[in-house]
Amino acid sequence: MARYIIKRLILLFPVVFGVATLVFFLIHMIPGDPVEVMLGETAMPSAKEDLRKALGLDKGLAEQYITFLKNTASGDLGRSLHTSRPVLSAVIERYPATLELTITALIISILISIPAGIISAVKKNSIIDRLAMLSALFGVSIPNFWLGPLLIILFSVQLGLLPVAGRESIYHLMLPALTLGMGMAAILSRMTRASMLEVLNKEYITAARAKGLSNFAVIVKHGLRNALIPVVTVIGLQFGALLSGAVITETIFSWPGIGRLMIQAINTRDYPLVQGCILIIALSYVLINLLTDILYAYIDPRIRYE
Amino acid sequence: MLQRYFHTFIFLATSLFLLVSCKGDFISKKDELVAAFESSPTNLDPRLATDANSGRIIGLIFSSLLRFDEKLNLVSDLSEKWENPNPVTYIFHIKKAVKFHNGRELTAEDVKYTFESILNPSFLSPHRKSYEKVKAIIAIDKYTVKFLLSEPYAPFLINMTMGIVPKDDAEKAKRDFTIRPIGTGPFVFERWIADERIELKRNADYFEGKAKLSKLIFKIISDDTIRLLGLKTGEIDFIQNAIPPDLISSLSKDKNITILTGDGVNYSYLGFNLTDPVLKDKRVRKAIAYAIDRNSIITNLLAGIAEPAAGVLPKSNWAYEEDVTKYEYNPDKARRLLDEAGFADPDGDGHKERFRLVYKTTNNDLRKMIGEVLQKNLKEVGIGLDIRTYEWGTFYNDIKTGNFQLYSLSWIGIVDPDIYYSIFHSDMMPPNGNNRNRYKNTEIDRLVAEGQRVLSYKDRKKIYSKVQKIAAEELPYISLWHQKNVAAMRKDVKGFVLFPDGDFSSFKNIYKE
C-alpha cells in the first residue's frame, strides 16, 4: 500500500508539469494584454512600457516559460500582476471558501442520494422509485444558474428564511451548497439505485435472507456495502469536478471562492494568478482521486494495491 | 435502530428551528447602508485606480482640493480658495485643522507628495499623463501650495479632484496603500474581503461634520438578478446603475423600493475603422447614421433610461452645442446616400446586399441585443451585418490594435470637452491615446489643441462648438445615446442625491427612517 501511494505521488510530477505547460501556453495564446487592462487607455505609452518591464512581460515567451517552470518547481507561483500579492497566498486565502462549499454540497448530496437510491432499488418500479428517479432526472437537467435563483426566490424572497448572497454565516452557506449539491445528488442516486439493483440480485443476498437476517441488515450490511464501491468512485470524481466546477454557483451567490478568483484573473489577463489557480485545482483533483483509490481498499478488502 | 432514527429526527428538527429562528437577521441594520456593486473595485489608492466602482469608494475615503457638485460645477473641498495669478500658475489655500484618519493634520506637503508621486515614473500611475504639464509643485507654507505648469492647460483644475494621500503612510505602505487606504473623507476604511465586500465606518472627525450613518457596506454581487433579489429582501439597501433595463419595470412595481433617474455623463457610440475602404466614405457613415432607429432601441431595450445623443457632450455640459447636424431615423435617405456612394442595391428590396460589415461587441447581453437591432436596421437599407461577440479582454485588444470594422462602446464620466483631444486628435491614435477609429482632420487637430491652451470658458465654448459641428458632419463616431443614471433603493433610505457622474458624495447625508 505504502509503495503504491508513493508511486502515485511520484506520478504527480509529470501531471503538474503537463498542466503547468498547457496552462502557460493557453493563457498566453488568448488575445488581450494585462498591461492595457491594468493601466487603461489614458496611460502614457512609456508608462505601459515601464510596467511591462516591471512585470517581466517584455521578455520572450520561451524565456518567460523557463522562468515560470523554474519558479513553480521551487514552489514559487509568482505574484499577481494586478495586486502584486503572492499567487500562492491569494489562492490559499480563497481555498477554504471553495472547500467549505464543496464539502457541504457533497454531504447534502450524499444525505439525499444514498437513501433515495436504496429506497428506489428496494421498491423498484413503485411510485416512490418513479418519483425519485424523475426528480433525479430533473436534478441532472436543471442548470445551476437557474436552480440558484429559483432557490433564492423561494427561501429568501418568499419565505425570508435565508440570505441571498455573501459568505458571513452558516446560513449563507445553505443555498449555494444546496444548488451545487442537487446535481450531484441526482447522479449519485441513480448510481446507487443501479448498483443496489445489481447487488440485490446476487446469490449472497439470497443466502443472507435464507439465514433469517432482518430485511434492514440484508440491505445495509450485505447490499449497500457491496453496492457502494462504484458509488465511491463517482463521489471521488464528482468531488474533484465540484472543486473546479463551482464557478457558476460561486458567481451567483457571490461566494468568494477559487472559481471566482480564476474568472476574475482570466478577465484581467492576470497570467500568474490563472496559472496558480489551475495548478492548485489540478493538484486537488489528482489528490482526491488518489484518496478515492485508497478508500476502495477499506470498503472492499479484496482490492489490494501492488 | 429506532434510536438512530430519533437522532436524525432531532438533528433535522434543530436545523429547521435554527433556520426559522434566524429569519430577518440578514436585513441591513438601521444605522448602516448596504450597497451592491456588480464588480469588485480593483484599487483603493486614488493615484492608481481607474475603474468607476473604485472611484466611488475612493470619493468617500478621500478628499481632494476641488470636487464636483451635483451640477458638475467645480467647488472647494480641501481648498479654502484658489487663485490663478497667471495662465501657468495656480495657488491653493488649504483648509486648516483637516485631519487624516490616522489623526494627523493634512498639510501642503501631503498635497505636494500626492501629485509628485503620480508624476514619478517608477510609481507607474495610470494618471501620470493628466499631470504631465505640471512643471513644479511648491509648498509655500503649511497651508498653501503652488502649481507651476509648463504651458497653459485648461483641464488642469478638473485634475485637482484627485484624492490627497498622507505622505508618511503612503510612502511607508507603497503599493500596499491600496489595501490600507487612509484619507480625510467622511468615511474610514475598515476592511476589504476580496470579491465579497468592502466596509467603511463613519469618520467622527470629518471636517464638514460627521456622516449620519455609522457604517457603509459594499457587497460585490455580479449576477444581475441576484443583486435585485437582494434589494427586494432588504438585504441590500441601494444599487446604482447596476440594474439591467429590462428589470427596472419589475422593481418599480415593488412598493418598498424607490427609483431615481437623472441625466448622466456617459456616452454610447458606434465606432468605425476609418482606414476601412468602405467605411472611410463619409456618405456610407451618414447612411448608417440615418439607418439606425435610436428611439426604438432606447424605448424597447433601454427601458427609456437614455437620451438620444447628437454628440459626445451631454446637454448638461457647459460646452454643449445644440446646433449640429442630427441624424433622425430615415431609411430612405440612407438608401439614397448608399446609392450615391456607389454601393447600389443589386436587387432592390431582395435578399442581396450592397456589402457586408462585421460588428464586434462584448458578450454582455444588452450589447448583444443592441447588435441584433442594428443588424435589422442595417438590413433594411441593404447592408449585411455579422455580429461577433467576444469576452472583454479579447474585444478590447481588437479595438486597440485596429482589428475591427464596426464596434460600439461608451465613454464614461465626460465632464470636460477636452475629451475631444484624446479621442479625435491624430496624435492620439493607439498606442498613444484613444483615437481608436484612426480619425485624422487637421482642423480638428488645431481646434482641440487650442481648446487646451485657452483658459476662458467663453473662448473654449466657441472652439468646442466648432469641434462638435465638424464631428457631427464628418461622423468619426455615430452618436447613439447618453445613458441616464438610475438608483434603486429601499423606501426607508433618505437623503440620497443622484450626481450626473454617479458620485456617492451624498452618502454622508443618507439616513434611514
mmCIF file of C-alpha atoms in Angstrom, chain A residues 157-292:
data_model
loop_
_atom_site.group_PDB
_atom_site.id
_atom_site.type_symbol
_atom_site.label_atom_id
_atom_site.label_comp_id
_atom_site.label_asym_id
_atom_site.label_seq_id
_atom_site.Cartn_x
_atom_site.Cartn_y
_atom_site.Cartn_z
ATOM 1 C CA VAL A 157 -37.710 36.382 -1.196
ATOM 2 C CA GLN A 158 -40.895 34.414 -0.447
ATOM 3 C CA LEU A 159 -40.115 32.752 2.872
ATOM 4 C CA GLY A 160 -37.480 35.199 4.104
ATOM 5 C CA LEU A 161 -35.559 32.332 5.706
ATOM 6 C CA LEU A 162 -32.141 32.535 4.125
ATOM 7 C CA PRO A 163 -29.865 35.317 2.882
ATOM 8 C CA VAL A 164 -29.438 35.984 -0.829
ATOM 9 C CA ALA A 165 -25.679 36.197 -1.222
ATOM 10 C CA GLY A 166 -22.337 36.545 0.502
ATOM 11 C CA ARG A 167 -20.313 34.499 2.960
ATOM 12 C CA GLU A 168 -20.950 35.584 6.512
ATOM 13 C CA SER A 169 -22.645 32.822 8.457
ATOM 14 C CA ILE A 170 -23.643 29.191 8.137
ATOM 15 C CA TYR A 171 -26.980 30.391 6.713
ATOM 16 C CA HIS A 172 -25.188 31.994 3.807
ATOM 17 C CA LEU A 173 -23.748 28.583 3.001
ATOM 18 C CA MET A 174 -27.027 26.717 2.696
ATOM 19 C CA LEU A 175 -28.431 27.855 -0.642
ATOM 20 C CA PRO A 176 -25.180 27.682 -2.611
ATOM 21 C CA ALA A 177 -24.423 24.261 -1.125
ATOM 22 C CA LEU A 178 -27.916 23.034 -1.958
ATOM 23 C CA THR A 179 -27.627 24.380 -5.505
ATOM 24 C CA LEU A 180 -24.285 22.731 -6.020
ATOM 25 C CA GLY A 181 -25.319 19.513 -4.259
ATOM 26 C CA MET A 182 -28.555 18.912 -6.196
ATOM 27 C CA GLY A 183 -26.940 17.982 -9.482
ATOM 28 C CA MET A 184 -24.587 15.637 -7.749
ATOM 29 C CA ALA A 185 -27.362 14.098 -5.649
ATOM 30 C CA ALA A 186 -29.174 13.285 -8.863
ATOM 31 C CA ILE A 187 -26.198 11.496 -10.357
ATOM 32 C CA LEU A 188 -25.422 9.647 -7.137
ATOM 33 C CA SER A 189 -28.966 8.456 -6.508
ATOM 34 C CA ARG A 190 -29.221 6.951 -9.987
ATOM 35 C CA MET A 191 -25.824 5.371 -9.498
ATOM 36 C CA THR A 192 -26.760 3.969 -6.062
ATOM 37 C CA ARG A 193 -30.030 2.598 -7.399
ATOM 38 C CA ALA A 194 -28.387 0.825 -10.337
ATOM 39 C CA SER A 195 -25.622 -0.567 -8.205
ATOM 40 C CA MET A 196 -28.029 -1.735 -5.487
ATOM 41 C CA LEU A 197 -30.284 -3.435 -8.003
ATOM 42 C CA GLU A 198 -27.334 -5.389 -9.325
ATOM 43 C CA VAL A 199 -26.180 -6.407 -5.860
ATOM 44 C CA LEU A 200 -29.663 -7.344 -4.622
ATOM 45 C CA ASN A 201 -29.880 -9.979 -7.342
ATOM 46 C CA LYS A 202 -26.687 -11.649 -6.171
ATOM 47 C CA GLU A 203 -26.790 -15.096 -4.571
ATOM 48 C CA TYR A 204 -25.222 -13.959 -1.319
ATOM 49 C CA ILE A 205 -28.218 -11.708 -0.730
ATOM 50 C CA THR A 206 -30.496 -14.715 -1.106
ATOM 51 C CA ALA A 207 -28.175 -16.573 1.265
ATOM 52 C CA ALA A 208 -28.354 -13.728 3.769
ATOM 53 C CA ARG A 209 -32.117 -13.744 3.629
ATOM 54 C CA ALA A 210 -32.111 -17.553 3.995
ATOM 55 C CA LYS A 211 -30.042 -17.111 7.164
ATOM 56 C CA GLY A 212 -33.046 -15.266 8.536
ATOM 57 C CA LEU A 213 -31.428 -11.808 8.760
ATOM 58 C CA SER A 214 -33.727 -8.857 9.030
ATOM 59 C CA ASN A 215 -34.533 -7.014 5.839
ATOM 60 C CA PHE A 216 -32.633 -3.941 7.075
ATOM 61 C CA ALA A 217 -29.486 -5.950 7.812
ATOM 62 C CA VAL A 218 -29.622 -7.591 4.403
ATOM 63 C CA ILE A 219 -29.972 -4.310 2.597
ATOM 64 C CA VAL A 220 -27.475 -2.244 4.570
ATOM 65 C CA LYS A 221 -24.832 -4.750 5.630
ATOM 66 C CA HIS A 222 -24.794 -7.071 2.653
ATOM 67 C CA GLY A 223 -26.325 -4.980 -0.065
ATOM 68 C CA LEU A 224 -25.204 -1.399 0.451
ATOM 69 C CA ARG A 225 -21.659 -2.187 1.435
ATOM 70 C CA ASN A 226 -21.093 -4.001 -1.854
ATOM 71 C CA ALA A 227 -23.082 -1.553 -3.885
ATOM 72 C CA LEU A 228 -21.055 1.389 -2.615
ATOM 73 C CA ILE A 229 -17.816 0.650 -4.481
ATOM 74 C CA PRO A 230 -18.804 2.191 -7.831
ATOM 75 C CA VAL A 231 -20.653 4.957 -5.957
ATOM 76 C CA VAL A 232 -17.468 5.919 -4.123
ATOM 77 C CA THR A 233 -15.629 6.242 -7.443
ATOM 78 C CA VAL A 234 -18.285 8.612 -8.685
ATOM 79 C CA ILE A 235 -18.230 10.571 -5.423
ATOM 80 C CA GLY A 236 -14.466 10.998 -5.769
ATOM 81 C CA LEU A 237 -14.682 12.122 -9.372
ATOM 82 C CA GLN A 238 -17.613 14.412 -8.648
ATOM 83 C CA PHE A 239 -15.869 15.982 -5.693
ATOM 84 C CA GLY A 240 -12.954 16.879 -7.926
ATOM 85 C CA ALA A 241 -15.320 18.245 -10.545
ATOM 86 C CA LEU A 242 -17.199 20.264 -7.919
ATOM 87 C CA LEU A 243 -13.984 21.881 -6.709
ATOM 88 C CA SER A 244 -13.286 23.238 -10.154
ATOM 89 C CA GLY A 245 -16.883 23.492 -11.289
ATOM 90 C CA ALA A 246 -18.259 25.627 -8.508
ATOM 91 C CA VAL A 247 -17.546 28.707 -10.620
ATOM 92 C CA ILE A 248 -21.165 29.358 -11.599
ATOM 93 C CA THR A 249 -22.550 28.734 -8.132
ATOM 94 C CA GLU A 250 -19.864 30.943 -6.618
ATOM 95 C CA THR A 251 -20.729 33.705 -9.055
ATOM 96 C CA ILE A 252 -24.480 33.526 -8.434
ATOM 97 C CA PHE A 253 -24.156 33.590 -4.657
ATOM 98 C CA SER A 254 -21.138 35.927 -4.522
ATOM 99 C CA TRP A 255 -19.210 33.195 -2.774
ATOM 100 C CA PRO A 256 -15.582 34.325 -2.635
ATOM 101 C CA GLY A 257 -14.054 31.030 -3.687
ATOM 102 C CA ILE A 258 -11.299 29.992 -6.033
ATOM 103 C CA GLY A 259 -13.645 29.762 -9.045
ATOM 104 C CA ARG A 260 -14.471 33.460 -8.939
ATOM 105 C CA LEU A 261 -10.849 34.323 -8.359
ATOM 106 C CA MET A 262 -9.942 32.398 -11.500
ATOM 107 C CA ILE A 263 -12.630 34.043 -13.662
ATOM 108 C CA GLN A 264 -11.520 37.460 -12.441
ATOM 109 C CA ALA A 265 -7.923 36.557 -13.229
ATOM 110 C CA ILE A 266 -8.832 35.405 -16.732
ATOM 111 C CA ASN A 267 -10.780 38.596 -17.408
ATOM 112 C CA THR A 268 -7.870 40.785 -16.391
ATOM 113 C CA ARG A 269 -5.273 38.542 -18.037
ATOM 114 C CA ASP A 270 -3.519 38.059 -14.734
ATOM 115 C CA TYR A 271 -1.312 35.254 -16.080
ATOM 116 C CA PRO A 272 0.403 34.096 -12.858
ATOM 117 C CA LEU A 273 -2.889 34.040 -10.972
ATOM 118 C CA VAL A 274 -4.667 31.969 -13.643
ATOM 119 C CA GLN A 275 -1.762 29.545 -13.719
ATOM 120 C CA GLY A 276 -1.740 29.303 -9.936
ATOM 121 C CA CYS A 277 -5.486 28.665 -9.672
ATOM 122 C CA ILE A 278 -5.482 25.967 -12.326
ATOM 123 C CA LEU A 279 -2.387 24.262 -10.921
ATOM 124 C CA ILE A 280 -3.902 24.098 -7.445
ATOM 125 C CA ILE A 281 -7.223 22.816 -8.800
ATOM 126 C CA ALA A 282 -5.459 20.163 -10.886
ATOM 127 C CA LEU A 283 -3.394 19.119 -7.910
ATOM 128 C CA SER A 284 -6.502 18.788 -5.735
ATOM 129 C CA TYR A 285 -8.211 16.731 -8.425
ATOM 130 C CA VAL A 286 -5.342 14.269 -8.623
ATOM 131 C CA LEU A 287 -5.038 14.007 -4.844
ATOM 132 C CA ILE A 288 -8.767 13.372 -4.429
ATOM 133 C CA ASN A 289 -8.599 10.592 -6.985
ATOM 134 C CA LEU A 290 -5.731 9.055 -5.070
ATOM 135 C CA LEU A 291 -7.741 9.270 -1.854
ATOM 136 C CA THR A 292 -10.687 7.597 -3.572
#
